[in-house]
């Protein structure tokens, strides 16, 4: 597959030191979305709900015809997923995007 791929890690508040656990995660896609995937990592199930259980909670990934397109899709997906204290970097892939746009 020649398309660009980009992943963004969503982390718990306090990571990489003492991070929070037990915050309910909302906004996860209800079904598979073409060219997008969410990989769960520091997640547990409590009373039928998904909650944070690690520093690196999950990774959102997206495919695109360009790095910029993959980046924008991944950022949109990351914004939809919520929990108290969630954070993620919004600059992932910026150098590759700059190189791509300089062509």
Coordinates of N, CA and C in Angstrom, one line a residue:
X1 N 0.8 -1.2 0.0 CA 0.0 0.0 0.0 C 0.9 1.2 0.0
X2 N 0.8 2.1 -1.0 CA 1.7 3.2 -1.1 C 1.2 4.5 -0.3
X3 N 0.1 4.4 0.3 CA -0.4 5.6 1.0 C 0.4 5.9 2.3
X4 N 0.2 7.1 2.7 CA 0.9 7.6 3.9 C 0.1 7.1 5.1
X5 N 0.8 6.8 6.2 CA 0.1 6.4 7.5 C 0.7 7.3 8.6
X6 N -0.2 7.6 9.5 CA 0.3 8.4 10.7 C -0.5 8.0 11.9
X7 N 0.3 7.9 13.0 CA -0.3 7.5 14.3 C -0.1 8.5 15.4
X8 N -1.0 8.8 16.2 CA -0.9 9.7 17.3 C -1.3 9.0 18.6
X9 N -0.4 9.0 19.6 CA -0.7 8.4 20.9 C -1.5 9.4 21.8
X10 N -2.5 8.9 22.4 CA -3.3 9.7 23.3 C -2.9 9.2 24.7
X11 N -2.5 10.1 25.6 CA -2.0 9.7 26.9 C -2.8 10.2 28.0
X12 N -2.6 9.6 29.2 CA -3.3 10.0 30.4 C -2.6 11.2 31.1
X13 N -3.3 12.0 31.8 CA -2.7 13.1 32.5 C -1.7 12.6 33.5
X14 N -0.5 13.3 33.5 CA 0.6 12.9 34.3 C 1.6 12.1 33.7
X15 N 1.3 11.4 32.5 CA 2.3 10.6 31.8 C 3.4 11.5 31.4
X16 N 4.7 11.1 31.5 CA 5.1 9.7 31.8 C 5.4 9.4 33.3
X17 N 5.0 10.3 34.1 CA 5.3 10.1 35.6 C 4.0 9.4 36.2
X18 N 3.5 9.9 37.2 CA 2.4 9.3 37.9 C 1.1 9.7 37.1
X19 N 0.6 8.8 36.4 CA -0.6 9.1 35.5 C -1.9 8.7 36.1
X20 N -2.9 9.3 35.7 CA -4.3 9.0 36.2 C -4.7 7.7 35.6
X21 N -5.6 7.0 36.4 CA -6.2 5.8 35.9 C -7.7 5.8 36.3
X22 N -8.5 5.1 35.6 CA -9.9 5.0 35.9 C -10.8 6.0 35.3
X23 N -10.3 6.9 34.4 CA -11.2 7.9 33.7 C -11.9 7.2 32.6
X24 N -13.2 7.4 32.5 CA -14.0 6.8 31.5 C -13.7 7.4 30.1
X25 N -13.6 6.5 29.1 CA -13.2 6.9 27.7 C -14.5 7.0 26.9
X26 N -14.7 8.1 26.2 CA -15.9 8.2 25.4 C -15.5 8.6 24.0
X27 N -16.4 8.5 23.0 CA -16.1 8.9 21.7 C -15.4 8.0 20.8
X28 N -15.2 6.7 21.3 CA -14.6 5.7 20.4 C -15.5 5.4 19.3
X29 N -15.0 5.2 18.1 CA -15.9 4.8 16.9 C -16.7 3.6 17.3
X30 N -18.0 3.6 16.9 CA -18.9 2.5 17.2 C -18.6 1.3 16.3
X31 N -18.1 1.6 15.1 CA -17.8 0.6 14.1 C -16.6 0.9 13.3
X32 N -16.1 0.0 12.6 CA -14.9 0.2 11.8 C -15.1 1.4 10.8
X33 N -14.1 2.2 10.7 CA -14.1 3.3 9.7 C -12.9 3.0 8.7
X34 N -13.2 3.1 7.5 CA -12.2 2.8 6.4 C -11.1 3.7 6.6
X35 N -9.9 3.2 6.5 CA -8.6 3.9 6.6 C -8.3 4.6 7.9
X36 N -9.0 4.2 9.0 CA -8.7 4.7 10.3 C -8.8 3.5 11.3
X37 N -8.0 3.5 12.3 CA -8.0 2.5 13.3 C -7.5 3.0 14.7
X38 N -8.1 2.5 15.7 CA -7.8 2.9 17.1 C -7.2 1.6 17.7
X39 N -5.9 1.7 18.2 CA -5.3 0.6 18.9 C -5.3 0.9 20.4
X40 N -6.0 0.1 21.2 CA -6.1 0.2 22.6 C -4.8 -0.3 23.3
X41 N -4.3 0.4 24.3 CA -3.1 0.0 25.0 C -3.4 0.0 26.5
X42 N -3.3 1.2 27.2 CA -3.5 1.3 28.6 C -5.0 1.5 28.9
X43 N -5.8 0.5 28.6 CA -7.3 0.5 28.7 C -7.7 -0.7 29.5
X44 N -8.7 -0.5 30.4 CA -9.3 -1.6 31.1 C -10.8 -1.5 31.0
X45 N -11.5 -2.6 31.3 CA -13.0 -2.5 31.3 C -13.5 -2.6 32.8
X46 N -14.3 -1.6 33.1 CA -14.9 -1.6 34.5 C -16.4 -1.4 34.4
X47 N -17.1 -2.3 34.9 CA -18.6 -2.2 34.9 C -19.1 -1.9 33.5
X48 N -18.5 -2.6 32.5 CA -19.0 -2.5 31.1 C -18.5 -1.3 30.4
X49 N -17.7 -0.5 31.0 CA -17.2 0.8 30.3 C -15.7 0.7 30.2
X50 N -15.1 1.3 29.2 CA -13.7 1.4 29.0 C -13.1 2.6 29.8
X51 N -12.1 2.3 30.5 CA -11.4 3.4 31.3 C -9.9 3.3 31.1
X52 N -9.3 4.5 31.4 CA -7.8 4.5 31.3 C -7.2 3.6 32.4
X53 N -6.1 3.0 32.0 CA -5.4 2.1 32.9 C -3.9 2.1 32.6
X54 N -3.4 3.1 32.0 CA -2.0 3.2 31.7 C -1.6 4.6 31.2
X55 N -0.4 4.8 31.0 CA 0.0 6.2 30.6 C -0.3 6.4 29.1
X56 N 0.2 5.5 28.2 CA -0.2 5.6 26.8 C -1.5 4.8 26.6
X57 N -2.6 5.5 26.6 CA -3.9 4.9 26.6 C -4.2 4.2 25.3
X58 N -4.1 5.0 24.2 CA -4.4 4.4 22.9 C -3.6 5.1 21.8
X59 N -3.7 4.6 20.6 CA -3.1 5.2 19.4 C -4.1 5.3 18.3
X60 N -4.3 6.4 17.7 CA -5.2 6.6 16.6 C -4.3 6.6 15.3
X61 N -4.7 5.9 14.3 CA -4.0 5.9 13.1 C -4.9 6.1 11.9
X62 N -4.3 6.7 10.9 CA -5.1 7.0 9.7 C -4.2 6.8 8.4
X63 N -4.8 6.5 7.3 CA -4.1 6.4 6.0 C -4.6 7.6 5.2
X64 N -3.7 8.1 4.3 CA -4.1 9.2 3.4 C -3.3 9.1 2.2
X65 N -3.8 9.9 1.2 CA -3.0 9.9 -0.1 C -1.7 10.8 0.1
X66 N -1.7 11.5 1.2 CA -0.5 12.3 1.6 C -0.3 12.2 3.1
X67 N 0.9 12.6 3.5 CA 1.1 12.7 5.0 C 0.1 13.7 5.6
X68 N -0.1 14.8 5.0 CA -1.0 15.8 5.5 C -2.4 15.3 5.6
X69 N -2.9 14.6 4.6 CA -4.2 14.0 4.7 C -4.3 13.0 5.9
X70 N -3.3 12.1 6.0 CA -3.3 11.1 7.1 C -3.3 11.8 8.4
X71 N -2.4 12.9 8.5 CA -2.3 13.7 9.8 C -3.7 14.3 10.1
X72 N -4.3 14.9 9.2 CA -5.6 15.6 9.5 C -6.7 14.6 9.9
X73 N -6.7 13.4 9.3 CA -7.7 12.4 9.6 C -7.4 11.9 11.1
X74 N -6.1 11.6 11.4 CA -5.7 11.2 12.7 C -6.1 12.2 13.8
X75 N -5.8 13.5 13.5 CA -6.1 14.5 14.5 C -7.6 14.6 14.7
X76 N -8.4 14.5 13.6 CA -9.9 14.6 13.8 C -10.4 13.4 14.6
X77 N -9.8 12.2 14.4 CA -10.2 11.0 15.2 C -9.8 11.2 16.6
X78 N -8.6 11.7 16.9 CA -8.1 12.0 18.2 C -9.0 12.9 19.0
X79 N -9.5 14.0 18.3 CA -10.3 15.0 19.0 C -11.7 14.4 19.4
X80 N -12.1 13.4 18.7 CA -13.4 12.8 19.0 C -13.4 11.9 20.3
X81 N -12.2 11.4 20.6 CA -12.1 10.5 21.8 C -11.8 11.3 23.0
X82 N -12.5 11.2 24.1 CA -12.4 12.0 25.2 C -12.3 11.2 26.5
X83 N -11.6 11.8 27.5 CA -11.6 11.4 28.9 C -10.9 12.5 29.7
X84 N -11.2 12.6 30.9 CA -10.6 13.6 31.8 C -9.1 13.5 31.8
X85 N -8.4 14.6 31.5 CA -7.0 14.6 31.5 C -6.3 14.1 30.3
X86 N -7.0 13.8 29.2 CA -6.5 13.3 28.0 C -5.6 14.4 27.3
X87 N -4.4 13.9 26.8 CA -3.6 14.8 26.0 C -2.9 14.1 24.9
X88 N -2.5 14.8 23.9 CA -1.8 14.3 22.7 C -1.1 15.4 22.0
X89 N -0.1 15.1 21.3 CA 0.7 16.1 20.5 C 0.0 16.3 19.2
X90 N -0.1 17.6 18.8 CA -0.8 17.9 17.6 C 0.2 18.2 16.5
X91 N 1.5 18.0 16.8 CA 2.5 18.3 15.8 C 3.1 17.0 15.1
X92 N 2.6 15.9 15.4 CA 3.1 14.6 14.9 C 3.1 14.7 13.4
X93 N 4.2 14.4 12.8 CA 4.3 14.4 11.3 C 4.6 15.7 10.6
X94 N 4.8 16.8 11.4 CA 4.9 18.1 10.8 C 6.1 18.2 9.9
X95 N 7.2 17.6 10.2 CA 8.4 17.6 9.3 C 8.1 17.0 8.0
X96 N 7.5 15.8 8.0 CA 7.1 15.1 6.8 C 6.1 15.9 6.0
X97 N 5.2 16.6 6.6 CA 4.2 17.5 5.9 C 5.0 18.6 5.3
X98 N 5.9 19.2 6.0 CA 6.7 20.3 5.4 C 7.5 19.9 4.2
X99 N 8.1 18.7 4.2 CA 8.9 18.2 3.1 C 7.9 17.9 1.9
X100 N 6.8 17.4 2.2 CA 5.8 17.0 1.2 C 5.3 18.3 0.5
X101 N 5.0 19.3 1.3 CA 4.5 20.6 0.7 C 5.6 21.4 0.0
X102 N 6.8 21.1 0.3 CA 7.9 21.8 -0.4 C 8.2 21.3 -1.8
X103 N 7.6 20.2 -2.1 CA 7.8 19.6 -3.5 C 7.1 20.3 -4.5

